CSV table of C-alpha atoms in Angstrom, one decimal:
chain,number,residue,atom,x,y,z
A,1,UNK,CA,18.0,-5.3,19.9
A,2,UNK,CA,21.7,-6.3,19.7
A,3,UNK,CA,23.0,-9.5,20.8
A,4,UNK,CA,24.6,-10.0,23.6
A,5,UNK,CA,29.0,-10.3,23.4
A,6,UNK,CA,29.0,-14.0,23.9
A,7,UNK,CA,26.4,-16.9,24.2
A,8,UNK,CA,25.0,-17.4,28.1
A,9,UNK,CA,24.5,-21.1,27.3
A,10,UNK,CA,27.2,-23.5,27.5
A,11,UNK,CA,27.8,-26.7,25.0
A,12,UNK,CA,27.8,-30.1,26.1
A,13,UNK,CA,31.5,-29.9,27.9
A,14,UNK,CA,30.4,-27.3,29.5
A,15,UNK,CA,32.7,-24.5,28.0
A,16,UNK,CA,30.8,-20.5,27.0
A,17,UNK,CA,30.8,-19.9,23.3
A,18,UNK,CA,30.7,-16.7,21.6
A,19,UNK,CA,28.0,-16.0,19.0
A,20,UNK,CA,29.1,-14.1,16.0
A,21,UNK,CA,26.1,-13.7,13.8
A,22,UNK,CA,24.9,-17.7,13.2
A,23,UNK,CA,28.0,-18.9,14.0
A,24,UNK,CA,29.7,-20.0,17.2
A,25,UNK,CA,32.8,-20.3,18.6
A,26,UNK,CA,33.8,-21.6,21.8
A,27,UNK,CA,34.8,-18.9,24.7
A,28,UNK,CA,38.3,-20.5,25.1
A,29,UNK,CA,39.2,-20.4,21.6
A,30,UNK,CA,38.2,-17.0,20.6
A,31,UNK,CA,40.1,-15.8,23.6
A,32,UNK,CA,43.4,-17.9,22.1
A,33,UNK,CA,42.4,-16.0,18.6
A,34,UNK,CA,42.4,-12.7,20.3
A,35,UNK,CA,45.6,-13.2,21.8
A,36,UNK,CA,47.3,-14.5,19.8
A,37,UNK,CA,46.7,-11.2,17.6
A,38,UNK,CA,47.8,-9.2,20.8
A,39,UNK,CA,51.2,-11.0,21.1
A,40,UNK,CA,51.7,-10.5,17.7
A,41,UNK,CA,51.7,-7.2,18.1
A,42,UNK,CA,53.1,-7.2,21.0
A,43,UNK,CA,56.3,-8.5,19.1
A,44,UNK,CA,56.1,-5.8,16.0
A,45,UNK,CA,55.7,-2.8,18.7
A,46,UNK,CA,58.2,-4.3,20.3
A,47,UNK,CA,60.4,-4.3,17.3
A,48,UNK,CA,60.0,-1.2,16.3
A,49,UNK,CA,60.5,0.4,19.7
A,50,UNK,CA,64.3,-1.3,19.6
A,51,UNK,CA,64.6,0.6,16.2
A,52,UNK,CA,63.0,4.5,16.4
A,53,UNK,CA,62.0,4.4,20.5
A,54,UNK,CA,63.4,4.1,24.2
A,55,UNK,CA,63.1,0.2,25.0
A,56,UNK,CA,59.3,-0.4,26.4
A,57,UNK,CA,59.3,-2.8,29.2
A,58,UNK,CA,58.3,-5.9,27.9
A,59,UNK,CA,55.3,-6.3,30.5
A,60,UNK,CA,53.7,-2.7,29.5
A,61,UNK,CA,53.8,-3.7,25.9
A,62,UNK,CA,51.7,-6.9,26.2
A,63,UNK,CA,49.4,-5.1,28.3
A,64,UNK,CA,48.9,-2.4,26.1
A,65,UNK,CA,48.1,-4.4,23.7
A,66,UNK,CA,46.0,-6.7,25.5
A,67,UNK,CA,43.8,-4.1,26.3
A,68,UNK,CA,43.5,-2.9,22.7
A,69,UNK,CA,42.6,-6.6,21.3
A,70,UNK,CA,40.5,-7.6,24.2
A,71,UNK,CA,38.8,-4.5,23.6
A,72,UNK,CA,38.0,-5.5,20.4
A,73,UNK,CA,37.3,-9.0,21.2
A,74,UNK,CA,34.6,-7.5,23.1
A,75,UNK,CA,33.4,-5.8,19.9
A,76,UNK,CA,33.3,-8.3,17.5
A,77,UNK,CA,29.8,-9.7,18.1
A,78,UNK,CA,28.3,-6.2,18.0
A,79,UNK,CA,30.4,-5.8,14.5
A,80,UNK,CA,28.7,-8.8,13.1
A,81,UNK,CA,25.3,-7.5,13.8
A,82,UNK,CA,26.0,-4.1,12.5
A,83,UNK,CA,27.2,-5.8,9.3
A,84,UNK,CA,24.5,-8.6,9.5
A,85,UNK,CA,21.4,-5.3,9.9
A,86,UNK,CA,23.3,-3.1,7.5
A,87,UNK,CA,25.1,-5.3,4.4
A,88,UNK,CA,26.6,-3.9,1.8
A,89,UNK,CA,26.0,-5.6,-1.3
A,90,UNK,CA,27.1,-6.1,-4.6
A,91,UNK,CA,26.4,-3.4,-6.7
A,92,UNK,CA,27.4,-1.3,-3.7
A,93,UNK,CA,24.5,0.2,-1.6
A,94,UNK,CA,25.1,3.8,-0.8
A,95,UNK,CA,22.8,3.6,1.7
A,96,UNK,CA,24.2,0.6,3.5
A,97,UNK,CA,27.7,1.9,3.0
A,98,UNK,CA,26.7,5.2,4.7
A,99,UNK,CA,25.4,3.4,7.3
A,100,UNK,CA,28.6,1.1,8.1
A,101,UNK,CA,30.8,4.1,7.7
A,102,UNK,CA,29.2,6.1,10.8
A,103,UNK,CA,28.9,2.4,12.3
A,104,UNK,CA,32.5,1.9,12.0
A,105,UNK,CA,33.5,5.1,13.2
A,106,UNK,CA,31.1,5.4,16.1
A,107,UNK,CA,32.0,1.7,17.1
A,108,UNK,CA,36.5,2.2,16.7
A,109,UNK,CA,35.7,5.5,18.7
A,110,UNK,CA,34.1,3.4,21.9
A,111,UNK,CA,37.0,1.1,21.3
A,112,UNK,CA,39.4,4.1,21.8
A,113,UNK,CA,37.1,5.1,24.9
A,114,UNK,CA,36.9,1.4,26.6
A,115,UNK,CA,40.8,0.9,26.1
A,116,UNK,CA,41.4,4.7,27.7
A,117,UNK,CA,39.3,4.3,30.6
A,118,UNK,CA,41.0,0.2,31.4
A,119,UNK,CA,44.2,1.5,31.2
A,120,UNK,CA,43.6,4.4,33.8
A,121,UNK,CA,43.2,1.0,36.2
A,122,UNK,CA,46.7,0.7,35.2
A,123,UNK,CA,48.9,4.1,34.5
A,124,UNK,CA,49.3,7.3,36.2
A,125,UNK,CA,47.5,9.2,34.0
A,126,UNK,CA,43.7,10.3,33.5
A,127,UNK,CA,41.2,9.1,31.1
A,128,UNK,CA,41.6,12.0,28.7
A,129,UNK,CA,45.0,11.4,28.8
A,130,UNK,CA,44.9,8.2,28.0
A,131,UNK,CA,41.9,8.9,25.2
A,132,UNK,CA,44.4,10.8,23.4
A,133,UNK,CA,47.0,8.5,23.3
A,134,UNK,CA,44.9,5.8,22.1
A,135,UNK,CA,43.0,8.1,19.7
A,136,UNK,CA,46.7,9.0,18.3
A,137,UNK,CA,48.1,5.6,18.3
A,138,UNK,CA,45.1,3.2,17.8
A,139,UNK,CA,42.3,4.7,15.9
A,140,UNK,CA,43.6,4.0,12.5
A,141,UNK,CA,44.3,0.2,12.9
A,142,UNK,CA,41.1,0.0,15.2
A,143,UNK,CA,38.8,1.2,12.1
A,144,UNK,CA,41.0,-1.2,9.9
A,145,UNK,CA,40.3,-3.8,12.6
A,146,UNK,CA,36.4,-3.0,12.3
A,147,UNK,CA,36.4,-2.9,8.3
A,148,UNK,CA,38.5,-6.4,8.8
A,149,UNK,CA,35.8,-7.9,11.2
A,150,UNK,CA,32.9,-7.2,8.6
A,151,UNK,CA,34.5,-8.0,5.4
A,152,UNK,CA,34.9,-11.7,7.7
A,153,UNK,CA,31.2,-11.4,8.4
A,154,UNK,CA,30.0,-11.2,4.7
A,155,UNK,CA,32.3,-13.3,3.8
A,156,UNK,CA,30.6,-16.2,6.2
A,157,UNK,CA,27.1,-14.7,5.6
A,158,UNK,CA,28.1,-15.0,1.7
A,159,UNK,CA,29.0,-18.9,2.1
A,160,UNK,CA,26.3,-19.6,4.5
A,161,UNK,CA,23.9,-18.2,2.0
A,162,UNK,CA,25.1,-20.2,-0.7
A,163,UNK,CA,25.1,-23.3,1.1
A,164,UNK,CA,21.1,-22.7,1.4
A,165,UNK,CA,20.2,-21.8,-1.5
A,166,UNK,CA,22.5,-25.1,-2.9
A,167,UNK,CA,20.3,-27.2,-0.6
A,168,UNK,CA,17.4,-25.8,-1.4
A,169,UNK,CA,18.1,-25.9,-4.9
A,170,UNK,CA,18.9,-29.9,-4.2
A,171,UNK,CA,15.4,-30.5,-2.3
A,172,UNK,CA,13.1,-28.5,-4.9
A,173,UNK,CA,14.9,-30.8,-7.4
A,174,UNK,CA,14.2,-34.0,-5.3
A,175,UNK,CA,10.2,-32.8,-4.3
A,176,UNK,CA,9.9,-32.2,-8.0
A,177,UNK,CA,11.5,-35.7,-9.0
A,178,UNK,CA,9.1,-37.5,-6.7
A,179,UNK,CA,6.4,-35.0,-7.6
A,180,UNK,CA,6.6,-35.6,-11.6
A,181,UNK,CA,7.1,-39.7,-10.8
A,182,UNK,CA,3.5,-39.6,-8.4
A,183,UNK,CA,1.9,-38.1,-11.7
A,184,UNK,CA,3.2,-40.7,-13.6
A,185,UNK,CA,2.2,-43.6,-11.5
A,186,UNK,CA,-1.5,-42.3,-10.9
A,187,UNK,CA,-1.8,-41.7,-14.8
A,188,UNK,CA,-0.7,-45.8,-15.1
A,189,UNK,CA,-3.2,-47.5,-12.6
A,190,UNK,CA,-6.2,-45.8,-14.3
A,191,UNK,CA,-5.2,-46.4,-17.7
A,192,UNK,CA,-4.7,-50.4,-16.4
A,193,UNK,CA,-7.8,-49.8,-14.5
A,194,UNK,CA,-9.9,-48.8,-17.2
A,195,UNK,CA,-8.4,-51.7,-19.4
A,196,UNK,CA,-9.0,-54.1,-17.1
A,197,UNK,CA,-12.8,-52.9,-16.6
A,198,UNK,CA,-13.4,-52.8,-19.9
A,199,UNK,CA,-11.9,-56.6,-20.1
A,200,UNK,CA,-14.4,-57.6,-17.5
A,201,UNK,CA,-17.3,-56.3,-19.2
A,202,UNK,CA,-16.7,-57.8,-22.7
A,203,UNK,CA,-17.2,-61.1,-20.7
A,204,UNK,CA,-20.5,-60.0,-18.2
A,205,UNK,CA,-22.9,-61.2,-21.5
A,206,UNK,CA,-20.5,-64.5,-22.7
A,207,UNK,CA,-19.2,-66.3,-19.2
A,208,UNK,CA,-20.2,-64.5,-15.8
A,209,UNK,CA,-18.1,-66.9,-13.7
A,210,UNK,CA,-14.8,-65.9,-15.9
A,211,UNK,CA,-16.0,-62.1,-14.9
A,212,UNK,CA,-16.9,-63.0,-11.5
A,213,UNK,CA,-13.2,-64.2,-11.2
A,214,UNK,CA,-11.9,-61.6,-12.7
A,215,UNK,CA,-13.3,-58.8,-10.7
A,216,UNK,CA,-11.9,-60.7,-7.8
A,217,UNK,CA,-8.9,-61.0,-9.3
A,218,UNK,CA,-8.6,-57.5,-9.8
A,219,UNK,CA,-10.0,-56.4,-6.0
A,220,UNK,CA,-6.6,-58.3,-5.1
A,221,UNK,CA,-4.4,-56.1,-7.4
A,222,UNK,CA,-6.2,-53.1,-6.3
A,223,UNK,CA,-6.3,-54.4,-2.9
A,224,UNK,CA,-2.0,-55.0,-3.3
A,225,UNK,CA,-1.5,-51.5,-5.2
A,226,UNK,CA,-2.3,-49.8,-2.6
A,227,UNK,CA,-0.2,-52.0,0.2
A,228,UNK,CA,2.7,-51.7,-2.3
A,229,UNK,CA,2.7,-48.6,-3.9
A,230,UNK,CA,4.2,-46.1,-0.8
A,231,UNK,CA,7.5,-46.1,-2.2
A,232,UNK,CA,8.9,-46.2,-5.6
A,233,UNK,CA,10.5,-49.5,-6.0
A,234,UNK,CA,9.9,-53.0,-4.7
A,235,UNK,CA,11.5,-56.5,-5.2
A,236,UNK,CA,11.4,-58.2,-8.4
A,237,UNK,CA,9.2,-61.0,-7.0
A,238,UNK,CA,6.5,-58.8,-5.9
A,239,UNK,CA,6.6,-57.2,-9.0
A,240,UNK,CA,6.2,-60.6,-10.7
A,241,UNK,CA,3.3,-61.9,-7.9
A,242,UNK,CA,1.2,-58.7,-9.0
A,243,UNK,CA,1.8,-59.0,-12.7
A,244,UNK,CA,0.9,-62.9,-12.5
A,245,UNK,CA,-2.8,-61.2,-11.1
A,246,UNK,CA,-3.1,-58.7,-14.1
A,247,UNK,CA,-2.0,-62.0,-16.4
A,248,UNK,CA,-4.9,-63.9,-15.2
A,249,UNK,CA,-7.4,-61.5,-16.1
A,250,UNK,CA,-6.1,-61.4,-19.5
A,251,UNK,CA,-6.0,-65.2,-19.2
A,252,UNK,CA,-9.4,-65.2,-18.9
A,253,UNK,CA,-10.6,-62.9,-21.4
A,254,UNK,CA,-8.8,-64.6,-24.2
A,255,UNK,CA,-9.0,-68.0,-22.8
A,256,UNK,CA,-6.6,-70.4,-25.2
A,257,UNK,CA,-6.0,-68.1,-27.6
A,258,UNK,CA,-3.3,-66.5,-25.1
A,259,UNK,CA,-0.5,-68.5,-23.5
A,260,UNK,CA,2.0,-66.8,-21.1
A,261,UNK,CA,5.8,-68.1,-19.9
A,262,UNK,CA,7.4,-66.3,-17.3
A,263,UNK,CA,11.4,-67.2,-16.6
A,264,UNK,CA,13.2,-65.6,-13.7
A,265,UNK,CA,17.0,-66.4,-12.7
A,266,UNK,CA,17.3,-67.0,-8.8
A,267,UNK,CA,20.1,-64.5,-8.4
A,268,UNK,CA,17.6,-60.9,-9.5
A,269,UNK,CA,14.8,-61.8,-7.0
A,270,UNK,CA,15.4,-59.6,-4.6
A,271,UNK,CA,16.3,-57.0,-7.4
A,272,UNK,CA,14.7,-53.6,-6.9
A,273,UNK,CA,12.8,-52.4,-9.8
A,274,UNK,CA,10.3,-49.4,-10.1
A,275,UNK,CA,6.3,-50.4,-8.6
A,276,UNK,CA,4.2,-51.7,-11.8
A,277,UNK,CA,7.1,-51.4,-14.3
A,278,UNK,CA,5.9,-54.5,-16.1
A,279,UNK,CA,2.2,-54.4,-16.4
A,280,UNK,CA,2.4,-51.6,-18.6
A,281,UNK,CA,4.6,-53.1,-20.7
A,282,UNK,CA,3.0,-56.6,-20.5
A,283,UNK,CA,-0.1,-54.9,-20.8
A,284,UNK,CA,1.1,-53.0,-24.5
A,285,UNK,CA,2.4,-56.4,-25.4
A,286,UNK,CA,-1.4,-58.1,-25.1
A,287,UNK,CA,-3.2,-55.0,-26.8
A,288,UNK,CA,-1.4,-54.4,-29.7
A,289,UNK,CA,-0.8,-58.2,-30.1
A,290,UNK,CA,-3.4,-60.4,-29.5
A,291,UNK,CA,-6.3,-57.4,-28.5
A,292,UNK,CA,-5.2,-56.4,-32.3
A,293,UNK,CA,-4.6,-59.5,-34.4
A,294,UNK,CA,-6.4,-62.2,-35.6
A,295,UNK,CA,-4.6,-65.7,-34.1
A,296,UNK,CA,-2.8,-67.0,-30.8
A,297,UNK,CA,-0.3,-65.1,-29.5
A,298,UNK,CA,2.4,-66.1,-26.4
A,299,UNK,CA,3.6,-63.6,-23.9
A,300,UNK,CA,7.3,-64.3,-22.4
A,301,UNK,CA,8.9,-62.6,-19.8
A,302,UNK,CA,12.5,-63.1,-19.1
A,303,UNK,CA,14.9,-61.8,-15.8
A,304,UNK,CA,18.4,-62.3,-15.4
A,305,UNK,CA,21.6,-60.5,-14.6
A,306,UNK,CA,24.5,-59.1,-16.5
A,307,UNK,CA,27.5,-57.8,-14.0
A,308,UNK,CA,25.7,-55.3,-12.6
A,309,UNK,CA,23.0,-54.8,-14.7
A,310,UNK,CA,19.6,-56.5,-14.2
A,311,UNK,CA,17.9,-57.5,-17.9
A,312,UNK,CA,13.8,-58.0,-18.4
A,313,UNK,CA,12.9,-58.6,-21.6
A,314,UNK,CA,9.2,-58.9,-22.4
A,315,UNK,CA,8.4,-60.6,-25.8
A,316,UNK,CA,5.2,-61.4,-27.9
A,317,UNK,CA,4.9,-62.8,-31.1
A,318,UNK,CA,1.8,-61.1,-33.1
A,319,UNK,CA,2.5,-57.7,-33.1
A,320,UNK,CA,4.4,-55.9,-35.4
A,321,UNK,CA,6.8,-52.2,-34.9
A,322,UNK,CA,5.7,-49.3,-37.2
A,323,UNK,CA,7.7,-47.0,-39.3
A,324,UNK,CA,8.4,-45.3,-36.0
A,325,UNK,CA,10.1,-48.2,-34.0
A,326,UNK,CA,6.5,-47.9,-32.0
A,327,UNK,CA,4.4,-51.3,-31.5
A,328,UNK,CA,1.3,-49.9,-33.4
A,329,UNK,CA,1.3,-46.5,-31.2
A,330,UNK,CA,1.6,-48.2,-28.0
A,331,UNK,CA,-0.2,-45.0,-25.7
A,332,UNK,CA,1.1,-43.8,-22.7
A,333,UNK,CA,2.4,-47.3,-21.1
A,334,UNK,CA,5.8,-47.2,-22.6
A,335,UNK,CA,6.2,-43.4,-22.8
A,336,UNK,CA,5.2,-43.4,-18.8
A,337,UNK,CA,7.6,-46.2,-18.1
A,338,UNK,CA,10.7,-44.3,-20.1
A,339,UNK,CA,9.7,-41.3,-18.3
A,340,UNK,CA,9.6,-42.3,-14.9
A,341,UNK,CA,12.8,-44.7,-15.5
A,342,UNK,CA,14.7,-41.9,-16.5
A,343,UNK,CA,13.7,-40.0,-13.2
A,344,UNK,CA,14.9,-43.2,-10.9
A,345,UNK,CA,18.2,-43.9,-12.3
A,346,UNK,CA,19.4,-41.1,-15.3
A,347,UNK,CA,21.3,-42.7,-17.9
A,348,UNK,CA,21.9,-45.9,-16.1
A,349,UNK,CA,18.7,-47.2,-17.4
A,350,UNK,CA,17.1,-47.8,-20.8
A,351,UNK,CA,14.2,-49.2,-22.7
A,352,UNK,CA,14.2,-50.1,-26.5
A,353,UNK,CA,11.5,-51.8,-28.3
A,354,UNK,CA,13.1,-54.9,-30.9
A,355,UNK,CA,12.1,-56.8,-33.6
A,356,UNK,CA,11.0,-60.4,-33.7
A,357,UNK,CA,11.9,-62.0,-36.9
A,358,UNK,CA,9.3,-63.2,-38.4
A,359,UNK,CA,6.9,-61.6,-36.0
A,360,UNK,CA,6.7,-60.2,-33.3
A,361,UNK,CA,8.3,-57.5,-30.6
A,362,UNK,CA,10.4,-57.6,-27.9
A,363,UNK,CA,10.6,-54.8,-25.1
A,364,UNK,CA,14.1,-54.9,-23.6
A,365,UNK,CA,14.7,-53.3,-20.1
A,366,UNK,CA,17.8,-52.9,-18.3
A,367,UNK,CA,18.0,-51.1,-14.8
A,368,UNK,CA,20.7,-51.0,-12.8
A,369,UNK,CA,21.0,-54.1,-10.5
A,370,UNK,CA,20.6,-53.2,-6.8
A,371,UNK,CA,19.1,-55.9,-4.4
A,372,UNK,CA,16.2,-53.8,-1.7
A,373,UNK,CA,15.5,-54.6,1.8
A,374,UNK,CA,12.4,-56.1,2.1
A,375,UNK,CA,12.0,-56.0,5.2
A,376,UNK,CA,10.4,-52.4,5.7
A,377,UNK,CA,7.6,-53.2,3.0
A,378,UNK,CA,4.1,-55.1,3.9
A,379,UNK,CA,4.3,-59.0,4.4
A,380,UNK,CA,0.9,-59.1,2.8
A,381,UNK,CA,1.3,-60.8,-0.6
A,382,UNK,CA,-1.8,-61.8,-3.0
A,383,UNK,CA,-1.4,-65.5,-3.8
């Protein structure tokens, strides 16, 4: 079924609004629209009756044409739902066309028919009278008025479209940016998970208290994983309080052969930077280091700013970079970390492995330095 001319419901000041297809306009303003149309033709009527006709009074012109506009005022929402039902697209449907040919015609001749029998209300004449002179003088620019009205309607219809599919377009690529950086973060916690194990049961036969502590150790990074890890980023600190837990487990698998040194400036904080971006790294940094080479070896971590950029750099000192500018292959850690980076902030981030003369490598972060709220994430911190 057709909509009705005009909206029944009123907006918040009260005033009727007129529905064209999805859009609405209020009742006031659409009649100001409409008449202003009628007054200006009103004036060109006028115009050329001084020229070619006997002078019209004034006061029958603007009627007439009232009547003709109002008419059509009337119209216009059935207009839009004829277009709306029966588009014509691009390349042209014959079918559609056909349709809004008849449409138009049928619809122009009640036009002619609605004006003929309100001006009977008015003149001396009847209704067939008055059919013909509006069939005579009106038809043509009423069927130019209806071929008007829809070209307006696709035109919206084209815009309002596009506007969707932009926005849709714009949350696929969002849902698929969170998706891809979900996958990455559940392919790092069992990597680190299996790591971890496997530390723990290299010590079950050598020292079962140093396993004992590590297990609980590890229940409390689990334990803070999954209090942490609803959103993609969180303070700098907490990154550092659940990176000091993954440290010592390692601590205690390779007792003094591994020293750590962590240095943060007091300005970066409160820095945001993505959930487990470190232990990864840290955790590369240990196994193809120390897990790899005979000897001590000393983990540093170092945070500070620079203008607006917030530097980590995560050094050790007995490993060495392949051919490849890779630390011995490295696995998915770093590859994960650059992936899921690259995802958060585009080009305003990067990651770049150096090296330490005479030994050693250094992993070099920079993110862009924004501070985040903490006070929507938990309060619970591991100590």
């Amino acid at each position: 079924m057709l909509a009705p001319p005009y909206d029944a419901d009123a907006d918040q000041e009260g005033h009727m609004k007129i529905r064209l297809g999805n859009t609405e306009i209020g009742l006031f303003r659409y009649l100001a629209l409409w008449t202003a149309v009628a007054l200006l033709f009103t004036l060109q009527t006028k115009l050329n009756n001084g020229l070619h006709r006997p002078n019209w009074p004034l006061w029958d012109l603007i009627r007439w044409s009232l009547i003709q506009w109002y008419t059509w005022a009337a119209l216009a929402p059935l207009v839009f739902r004829l277009a709306e039902r029966y588009p014509v697209s691009s390349p042209l449907r014959l079918r559609g066309l056909g349709k809004q040919l008849v449409a138009s015609l049928c619809t122009t001749f009640v036009a002619m028919m609605i004006g003929a029998l309100v001006s009977t209300l008015f003149e001396p004449s009847g209704f067939f009278e008055q059919l013909g002179y509006f069939l005579e003088q009106h038809f043509a620019i009423g069927l130019l008025t209806y071929w008007l009205l829809f070209a307006i309607q696709q035109a919206i219809q084209f815009h309002a479209e596009k506007a969707r599919r932009e926005l849709e377009a714009s949350q696929l690529a969002t849902e698929l940016a969170q998706s891809r950086l979900q996958v990455l973060k559940t392919q790092l916690q069992p990597h680190f998970l299996f790591n971890t194990l496997h530390a723990i049961v290299t010590l079950l036969d050598e020292d079962k208290v140093s396993a004992e502590d590590m297990l609980l150790r590890l229940s409390e990074l689990l334990r803070a994983f999954l209090e942490d890890y609803d959103g993609q980023e969180i303070p700098l600190r907490r990154e550092l309080e659940l990176l000091e837990l993954y440290l010592g487990i390692q601590r205690h698998r390779f007792k003094d052969r591994l020293t750590t040194r962590i240095h943060v400036a007091p300005d970066v904080l409160e820095a945001a930077v993505p959930s487990l971006v470190l232990q990864p790294i840290v955790e590369n940094a240990i196994r193809y280091g120390i897990g790899q080479h005979v000897g001590d070896d000393r983990v540093e971590i170092d945070c500070r700013r620079e203008g607006g950029v917030l530097c980590i750099d995560v050094r050790n000192f007995n490993s060495t970079l392949d051919e490849g500018g890779h630390a011995g292959g490295h696995g998915i850690g770093l590859s994960n970390t650059r992936m899921r980076m690259r995802e958060l902030y585009g080009d305003k981030a990067s990651l770049r492995l150096d090296l330490i003369v005479p030994r050693g490598v250094a992993c070099r972060l920079r993110l862009p330095f924004r501070e985040l709220d903490d006070d929507a994430l938990p309060e619970h911190v591991p100590a």
